[in-house]
PDB file of C-alpha atoms and ligand atoms in Angstrom:
ATOM      1  CA  MET A   1     -11.675  14.626   9.475  1.00  0.00           C
ATOM      2  CA  THR A   2     -11.265  18.376   9.759  1.00  0.00           C
ATOM      3  CA  ASN A   3     -13.740  20.809  11.295  1.00  0.00           C
ATOM      4  CA  ASN A   4     -14.674  22.055   7.803  1.00  0.00           C
ATOM      5  CA  VAL A   5     -17.805  19.890   7.643  1.00  0.00           C
ATOM      6  CA  ALA A   6     -21.149  20.736   9.214  1.00  0.00           C
ATOM      7  CA  PRO A   7     -21.984  19.174  12.584  1.00  0.00           C
ATOM      8  CA  HIS A   8     -24.219  16.123  12.182  1.00  0.00           C
ATOM      9  CA  ASN A   9     -27.440  17.905  13.182  1.00  0.00           C
ATOM     10  CA  THR A  10     -27.192  20.909  10.846  1.00  0.00           C
ATOM     11  CA  PRO A  11     -28.212  20.822   7.172  1.00  0.00           C
ATOM     12  CA  ARG A  12     -25.347  20.581   4.726  1.00  0.00           C
ATOM     13  CA  ARG A  13     -24.864  23.768   2.746  1.00  0.00           C
ATOM     14  CA  THR A  14     -24.285  23.062  -0.920  1.00  0.00           C
ATOM     15  CA  LEU A  15     -22.759  25.419  -3.449  1.00  0.00           C
ATOM     16  CA  VAL A  16     -23.492  24.464  -7.048  1.00  0.00           C
ATOM     17  CA  VAL A  17     -20.831  26.058  -9.231  1.00  0.00           C
ATOM     18  CA  LEU A  18     -22.591  26.125 -12.595  1.00  0.00           C
ATOM     19  CA  ALA A  19     -20.578  26.682 -15.756  1.00  0.00           C
ATOM     20  CA  HIS A  20     -22.475  26.763 -19.038  1.00  0.00           C
ATOM     21  CA  PRO A  21     -21.446  29.219 -21.757  1.00  0.00           C
ATOM     22  CA  HIS A  22     -24.990  29.348 -23.208  1.00  0.00           C
ATOM     23  CA  LEU A  23     -27.416  28.587 -20.419  1.00  0.00           C
ATOM     24  CA  ASP A  24     -30.262  30.223 -22.363  1.00  0.00           C
ATOM     25  CA  SER A  25     -30.059  27.458 -24.978  1.00  0.00           C
ATOM     26  CA  SER A  26     -29.356  24.648 -22.513  1.00  0.00           C
ATOM     27  CA  ARG A  27     -31.829  21.814 -22.142  1.00  0.00           C
ATOM     28  CA  ILE A  28     -30.229  19.622 -19.495  1.00  0.00           C
ATOM     29  CA  ASN A  29     -28.136  21.897 -17.319  1.00  0.00           C
ATOM     30  CA  ALA A  30     -30.764  24.616 -17.122  1.00  0.00           C
ATOM     31  CA  ALA A  31     -33.363  22.029 -16.046  1.00  0.00           C
ATOM     32  CA  LEU A  32     -30.993  20.487 -13.495  1.00  0.00           C
ATOM     33  CA  ALA A  33     -30.098  23.874 -12.010  1.00  0.00           C
ATOM     34  CA  ALA A  34     -33.782  24.751 -11.743  1.00  0.00           C
ATOM     35  CA  ALA A  35     -34.500  21.407 -10.031  1.00  0.00           C
ATOM     36  CA  VAL A  36     -32.047  22.031  -7.178  1.00  0.00           C
ATOM     37  CA  GLY A  37     -32.202  25.833  -7.102  1.00  0.00           C
ATOM     38  CA  THR A  38     -35.339  25.817  -4.961  1.00  0.00           C
ATOM     39  CA  LEU A  39     -33.761  23.679  -2.236  1.00  0.00           C
ATOM     40  CA  GLU A  40     -33.229  25.687   0.926  1.00  0.00           C
ATOM     41  CA  SER A  41     -29.698  24.473   1.557  1.00  0.00           C
ATOM     42  CA  VAL A  42     -28.524  24.891  -2.045  1.00  0.00           C
ATOM     43  CA  GLU A  43     -27.103  27.958  -3.769  1.00  0.00           C
ATOM     44  CA  VAL A  44     -26.711  27.847  -7.535  1.00  0.00           C
ATOM     45  CA  HIS A  45     -23.785  30.039  -8.534  1.00  0.00           C
ATOM     46  CA  ASP A  46     -23.832  30.830 -12.260  1.00  0.00           C
ATOM     47  CA  LEU A  47     -20.239  31.584 -13.287  1.00  0.00           C
ATOM     48  CA  GLN A  48     -21.092  32.658 -16.831  1.00  0.00           C
ATOM     49  CA  ALA A  49     -23.567  35.266 -15.577  1.00  0.00           C
ATOM     50  CA  LEU A  50     -21.054  36.621 -13.061  1.00  0.00           C
ATOM     51  CA  TYR A  51     -17.851  36.429 -15.041  1.00  0.00           C
ATOM     52  CA  PRO A  52     -18.563  36.618 -18.801  1.00  0.00           C
ATOM     53  CA  ASP A  53     -15.159  38.276 -19.219  1.00  0.00           C
ATOM     54  CA  PHE A  54     -13.378  35.495 -17.259  1.00  0.00           C
ATOM     55  CA  VAL A  55     -12.191  37.998 -14.601  1.00  0.00           C
ATOM     56  CA  ILE A  56     -12.978  36.156 -11.383  1.00  0.00           C
ATOM     57  CA  ASP A  57     -13.390  37.725  -7.944  1.00  0.00           C
ATOM     58  CA  VAL A  58     -11.162  35.234  -6.160  1.00  0.00           C
ATOM     59  CA  ALA A  59     -11.817  36.481  -2.600  1.00  0.00           C
ATOM     60  CA  ALA A  60     -15.599  36.344  -3.103  1.00  0.00           C
ATOM     61  CA  GLU A  61     -15.398  32.831  -4.548  1.00  0.00           C
ATOM     62  CA  GLN A  62     -13.194  31.605  -1.713  1.00  0.00           C
ATOM     63  CA  ALA A  63     -15.629  33.049   0.843  1.00  0.00           C
ATOM     64  CA  LEU A  64     -18.528  31.165  -0.782  1.00  0.00           C
ATOM     65  CA  LEU A  65     -16.540  27.940  -0.792  1.00  0.00           C
ATOM     66  CA  THR A  66     -15.570  28.393   2.848  1.00  0.00           C
ATOM     67  CA  ASP A  67     -19.263  28.603   3.779  1.00  0.00           C
ATOM     68  CA  ALA A  68     -20.207  25.416   1.910  1.00  0.00           C
ATOM     69  CA  ASP A  69     -20.025  21.816   3.101  1.00  0.00           C
ATOM     70  CA  GLU A  70     -20.493  20.372  -0.380  1.00  0.00           C
ATOM     71  CA  ILE A  71     -19.290  21.848  -3.656  1.00  0.00           C
ATOM     72  CA  VAL A  72     -20.890  20.675  -6.875  1.00  0.00           C
ATOM     73  CA  LEU A  73     -19.255  21.420 -10.205  1.00  0.00           C
ATOM     74  CA  GLN A  74     -22.068  21.340 -12.773  1.00  0.00           C
ATOM     75  CA  TYR A  75     -21.299  21.693 -16.482  1.00  0.00           C
ATOM     76  CA  PRO A  76     -21.887  20.288 -19.955  1.00  0.00           C
ATOM     77  CA  THR A  77     -18.927  18.163 -21.040  1.00  0.00           C
ATOM     78  CA  HIS A  78     -16.877  20.105 -23.573  1.00  0.00           C
ATOM     79  CA  TRP A  79     -14.020  18.211 -25.214  1.00  0.00           C
ATOM     80  CA  TYR A  80     -13.933  15.616 -22.443  1.00  0.00           C
ATOM     81  CA  SER A  81     -13.470  18.308 -19.850  1.00  0.00           C
ATOM     82  CA  ALA A  82     -15.183  21.326 -18.303  1.00  0.00           C
ATOM     83  CA  PRO A  83     -15.983  24.527 -20.228  1.00  0.00           C
ATOM     84  CA  GLY A  84     -13.139  27.061 -20.210  1.00  0.00           C
ATOM     85  CA  LEU A  85     -14.625  29.344 -17.563  1.00  0.00           C
ATOM     86  CA  LEU A  86     -14.745  26.531 -15.005  1.00  0.00           C
ATOM     87  CA  LYS A  87     -11.114  25.658 -15.733  1.00  0.00           C
ATOM     88  CA  GLN A  88     -10.201  29.326 -15.253  1.00  0.00           C
ATOM     89  CA  TRP A  89     -12.170  29.338 -11.982  1.00  0.00           C
ATOM     90  CA  LEU A  90     -10.310  26.243 -10.729  1.00  0.00           C
ATOM     91  CA  ASP A  91      -6.949  27.766 -11.657  1.00  0.00           C
ATOM     92  CA  ASP A  92      -7.691  31.146 -10.073  1.00  0.00           C
ATOM     93  CA  VAL A  93      -9.576  30.125  -6.939  1.00  0.00           C
ATOM     94  CA  LEU A  94      -7.873  26.919  -5.744  1.00  0.00           C
ATOM     95  CA  VAL A  95      -4.537  28.556  -5.084  1.00  0.00           C
ATOM     96  CA  ARG A  96      -1.488  27.620  -3.040  1.00  0.00           C
ATOM     97  CA  GLY A  97      -1.611  28.981   0.507  1.00  0.00           C
ATOM     98  CA  TRP A  98      -5.398  28.650   0.582  1.00  0.00           C
ATOM     99  CA  ALA A  99      -6.506  25.373  -0.988  1.00  0.00           C
ATOM    100  CA  TYR A 100      -3.182  23.618  -0.508  1.00  0.00           C
ATOM    101  CA  GLY A 101       0.384  24.281   0.618  1.00  0.00           C
ATOM    102  CA  THR A 102      -0.738  25.912   3.835  1.00  0.00           C
ATOM    103  CA  GLY A 103       1.306  23.680   6.140  1.00  0.00           C
ATOM    104  CA  SER A 104      -1.992  22.338   7.511  1.00  0.00           C
ATOM    105  CA  PRO A 105      -5.163  21.029   5.824  1.00  0.00           C
ATOM    106  CA  GLY A 106      -6.267  23.414   3.075  1.00  0.00           C
ATOM    107  CA  ALA A 107      -9.472  25.439   3.126  1.00  0.00           C
ATOM    108  CA  LEU A 108     -11.514  22.763   1.352  1.00  0.00           C
ATOM    109  CA  ALA A 109     -10.258  19.696   3.226  1.00  0.00           C
ATOM    110  CA  GLY A 110     -13.110  17.529   4.500  1.00  0.00           C
ATOM    111  CA  LYS A 111     -15.714  19.120   2.228  1.00  0.00           C
ATOM    112  CA  THR A 112     -17.364  17.076  -0.514  1.00  0.00           C
ATOM    113  CA  LEU A 113     -16.646  17.646  -4.205  1.00  0.00           C
ATOM    114  CA  ARG A 114     -19.198  16.290  -6.656  1.00  0.00           C
ATOM    115  CA  VAL A 115     -19.420  16.554 -10.444  1.00  0.00           C
ATOM    116  CA  VAL A 116     -22.749  16.810 -12.239  1.00  0.00           C
ATOM    117  CA  THR A 117     -22.310  16.819 -15.992  1.00  0.00           C
ATOM    118  CA  SER A 118     -23.990  16.014 -19.289  1.00  0.00           C
ATOM    119  CA  THR A 119     -22.625  14.611 -22.523  1.00  0.00           C
ATOM    120  CA  GLY A 120     -23.796  14.533 -26.113  1.00  0.00           C
ATOM    121  CA  GLY A 121     -22.344  11.029 -26.439  1.00  0.00           C
ATOM    122  CA  ALA A 122     -24.375   7.997 -25.441  1.00  0.00           C
ATOM    123  CA  ALA A 123     -23.448   5.968 -22.348  1.00  0.00           C
ATOM    124  CA  ALA A 124     -22.374   2.948 -24.429  1.00  0.00           C
ATOM    125  CA  ALA A 125     -20.043   5.140 -26.512  1.00  0.00           C
ATOM    126  CA  TYR A 126     -18.034   5.867 -23.341  1.00  0.00           C
ATOM    127  CA  SER A 127     -16.242   2.522 -23.140  1.00  0.00           C
ATOM    128  CA  ILE A 128     -12.975   0.887 -24.167  1.00  0.00           C
ATOM    129  CA  GLY A 129     -13.407   0.257 -27.891  1.00  0.00           C
ATOM    130  CA  GLY A 130     -16.504   2.461 -27.983  1.00  0.00           C
ATOM    131  CA  PHE A 131     -16.879   5.656 -30.016  1.00  0.00           C
ATOM    132  CA  HIS A 132     -15.329   7.848 -27.296  1.00  0.00           C
ATOM    133  CA  GLY A 133     -12.676   5.271 -26.362  1.00  0.00           C
ATOM    134  CA  TRP A 134     -12.783   5.473 -22.555  1.00  0.00           C
ATOM    135  CA  PRO A 135     -15.367   4.982 -19.813  1.00  0.00           C
ATOM    136  CA  TYR A 136     -16.639   8.322 -18.538  1.00  0.00           C
ATOM    137  CA  GLU A 137     -15.224   7.431 -15.123  1.00  0.00           C
ATOM    138  CA  ASP A 138     -11.756   7.830 -16.677  1.00  0.00           C
ATOM    139  CA  ILE A 139     -12.698  11.250 -18.083  1.00  0.00           C
ATOM    140  CA  LEU A 140     -13.430  12.307 -14.501  1.00  0.00           C
ATOM    141  CA  ILE A 141      -9.941  11.415 -13.222  1.00  0.00           C
ATOM    142  CA  PRO A 142      -8.599  15.021 -13.299  1.00  0.00           C
ATOM    143  CA  MET A 143     -11.539  16.180 -11.130  1.00  0.00           C
ATOM    144  CA  LYS A 144     -11.162  13.202  -8.818  1.00  0.00           C
ATOM    145  CA  ALA A 145      -7.416  13.863  -8.511  1.00  0.00           C
ATOM    146  CA  THR A 146      -8.149  17.511  -7.675  1.00  0.00           C
ATOM    147  CA  ALA A 147     -10.487  16.442  -4.867  1.00  0.00           C
ATOM    148  CA  ARG A 148      -7.886  14.006  -3.551  1.00  0.00           C
ATOM    149  CA  ARG A 149      -5.080  16.578  -3.695  1.00  0.00           C
ATOM    150  CA  LEU A 150      -7.196  19.029  -1.682  1.00  0.00           C
ATOM    151  CA  GLY A 151      -8.213  16.454   0.938  1.00  0.00           C
ATOM    152  CA  MET A 152     -11.827  16.556  -0.206  1.00  0.00           C
ATOM    153  CA  VAL A 153     -14.365  13.739  -0.178  1.00  0.00           C
ATOM    154  CA  TRP A 154     -15.316  12.595  -3.693  1.00  0.00           C
ATOM    155  CA  GLY A 155     -19.101  12.581  -3.959  1.00  0.00           C
ATOM    156  CA  GLU A 156     -20.986  10.231  -6.261  1.00  0.00           C
ATOM    157  CA  PRO A 157     -21.072  11.983  -9.660  1.00  0.00           C
ATOM    158  CA  LEU A 158     -24.231  12.399 -11.727  1.00  0.00           C
ATOM    159  CA  VAL A 159     -23.435  11.966 -15.419  1.00  0.00           C
ATOM    160  CA  ILE A 160     -26.244  12.335 -17.933  1.00  0.00           C
ATOM    161  CA  HIS A 161     -25.354  10.813 -21.269  1.00  0.00           C
ATOM    162  CA  GLY A 162     -27.002  11.344 -24.625  1.00  0.00           C
ATOM    163  CA  ALA A 163     -28.203  14.813 -23.692  1.00  0.00           C
ATOM    164  CA  ARG A 164     -29.862  15.426 -27.050  1.00  0.00           C
ATOM    165  CA  ASP A 165     -31.639  12.067 -27.114  1.00  0.00           C
ATOM    166  CA  ILE A 166     -33.263  11.740 -23.707  1.00  0.00           C
ATOM    167  CA  SER A 167     -36.975  12.441 -23.242  1.00  0.00           C
ATOM    168  CA  ASP A 168     -38.512  15.302 -21.273  1.00  0.00           C
ATOM    169  CA  ALA A 169     -39.646  12.743 -18.671  1.00  0.00           C
ATOM    170  CA  GLU A 170     -36.054  11.542 -18.297  1.00  0.00           C
ATOM    171  CA  VAL A 171     -34.839  15.131 -17.870  1.00  0.00           C
ATOM    172  CA  THR A 172     -37.387  15.568 -15.065  1.00  0.00           C
ATOM    173  CA  ALA A 173     -36.327  12.261 -13.498  1.00  0.00           C
ATOM    174  CA  PHE A 174     -32.669  13.320 -13.539  1.00  0.00           C
ATOM    175  CA  GLY A 175     -33.717  16.534 -11.790  1.00  0.00           C
ATOM    176  CA  ASP A 176     -35.343  14.416  -9.068  1.00  0.00           C
ATOM    177  CA  THR A 177     -32.209  12.264  -8.775  1.00  0.00           C
ATOM    178  CA  TYR A 178     -30.097  15.407  -8.439  1.00  0.00           C
ATOM    179  CA  ARG A 179     -32.363  16.765  -5.680  1.00  0.00           C
ATOM    180  CA  ARG A 180     -32.088  13.462  -3.819  1.00  0.00           C
ATOM    181  CA  LEU A 181     -28.292  13.446  -4.137  1.00  0.00           C
ATOM    182  CA  LEU A 182     -28.058  16.921  -2.625  1.00  0.00           C
ATOM    183  CA  THR A 183     -30.506  16.295   0.204  1.00  0.00           C
ATOM    184  CA  CYS A 184     -29.384  12.817   1.243  1.00  0.00           C
ATOM    185  CA  ARG A 185     -27.254  13.098   4.402  1.00  0.00           C
ATOM    186  CA  VAL A 186     -24.037  11.124   4.506  1.00  0.00           C
ATOM    187  CA  PRO A 187     -23.582   9.464   7.902  1.00  0.00           C
ATOM    188  CA  GLU A 188     -20.575  10.901   9.757  1.00  0.00           C
ATOM    189  CA  ASN A 189     -18.884   7.513   9.946  1.00  0.00           C
ATOM    190  CA  ALA A 190     -19.134   7.050   6.145  1.00  0.00           C
ATOM    191  CA  ARG A 191     -17.186  10.227   5.338  1.00  0.00           C
TER     192      ARG A 191
HETATM  193  C1  FMN B 212     -17.704  22.936 -27.540  1.00  0.00           C
HETATM  194  C2  FMN B 212     -18.451  21.648 -27.279  1.00  0.00           C
HETATM  195  C3  FMN B 212     -17.732  20.516 -26.979  1.00  0.00           C
HETATM  196  C4  FMN B 212     -18.399  19.320 -26.695  1.00  0.00           C
HETATM  197  N1  FMN B 212     -17.658  18.220 -26.364  1.00  0.00           N
HETATM  198  C5  FMN B 212     -18.292  17.060 -26.065  1.00  0.00           C
HETATM  199  C6  FMN B 212     -17.518  15.919 -25.653  1.00  0.00           C
HETATM  200  O1  FMN B 212     -16.292  15.937 -25.531  1.00  0.00           O
HETATM  201  N2  FMN B 212     -18.202  14.762 -25.374  1.00  0.00           N
HETATM  202  C7  FMN B 212     -19.564  14.676 -25.482  1.00  0.00           C
HETATM  203  O2  FMN B 212     -20.120  13.607 -25.202  1.00  0.00           O
HETATM  204  N3  FMN B 212     -20.318  15.771 -25.817  1.00  0.00           N
HETATM  205  C8  FMN B 212     -19.711  16.955 -26.109  1.00  0.00           C
HETATM  206  N4  FMN B 212     -20.449  18.059 -26.436  1.00  0.00           N
HETATM  207  C9  FMN B 212     -21.931  17.990 -26.329  1.00  0.00           C
HETATM  208  C10 FMN B 212     -22.407  18.598 -25.002  1.00  0.00           C
HETATM  209  O3  FMN B 212     -21.850  17.912 -23.895  1.00  0.00           O
HETATM  210  C11 FMN B 212     -23.932  18.594 -24.896  1.00  0.00           C
HETATM  211  O4  FMN B 212     -24.423  19.379 -25.947  1.00  0.00           O
HETATM  212  C12 FMN B 212     -24.377  19.125 -23.556  1.00  0.00           C
HETATM  213  O5  FMN B 212     -24.043  18.212 -22.532  1.00  0.00           O
HETATM  214  C13 FMN B 212     -25.866  19.395 -23.532  1.00  0.00           C
HETATM  215  O6  FMN B 212     -26.187  20.068 -22.309  1.00  0.00           O
HETATM  216  P1  FMN B 212     -27.177  21.329 -22.277  1.00  0.00           P
HETATM  217  O7  FMN B 212     -28.536  20.848 -22.741  1.00  0.00           O
HETATM  218  O8  FMN B 212     -27.195  21.782 -20.870  1.00  0.00           O
HETATM  219  O9  FMN B 212     -26.580  22.365 -23.201  1.00  0.00           O
HETATM  220  C14 FMN B 212     -19.817  19.263 -26.743  1.00  0.00           C
HETATM  221  C15 FMN B 212     -20.529  20.423 -27.071  1.00  0.00           C
HETATM  222  C16 FMN B 212     -19.862  21.595 -27.332  1.00  0.00           C
HETATM  223  C17 FMN B 212     -20.664  22.832 -27.685  1.00  0.00           C
END
């Protein structure tokens, strides 16, 4: 493992890269961001608020990523992928000579990458033969491959299906689950 991860006795610093084109009308992602935003070790980084014109400050983003031990990509699923601004962010920020192709481990090697996302489709619809045709785990392959390519640790994703159909109590419970995921320490030997 590289020296990019926090020593065992220091809290893990988590950067939540939030990408929602209309956070003001969001039910799930706004609630999730609020649930973890009060955690001391977590910074919620709202891409849409910072870069509505899609012009990304690459150096500033790379500095934030360098400081984090865990990077969470949080977004509503849009066409089986991330919203456009997050794709732009990935393309602009994770560049050759920094994230990879450095001749040594890239800047993010050893850090954790986790996806937190919501879908309109129900869980059962994400299956072979189901309405959406594939399990959601397959939809996550491009993100998982990105983590692997960069030498990152793939964190357990949190996928909330049926975003329009779940109750307020379930939204709150998912917020609690999210807080637990971000505060639970991974033992060194399990990384
Ligand atoms: C442009 C667009 C594309 C979407 N594509 C999908 C999709 O591919 N699969 C799906 O299950 N839901 C899809 N949805 C539904 C959203 O995932 C859902 O509304 C969102 O997760 C709700 O989160 P929020 O309450 O934070 O807005 C799409 C919604 C929009 C606006």
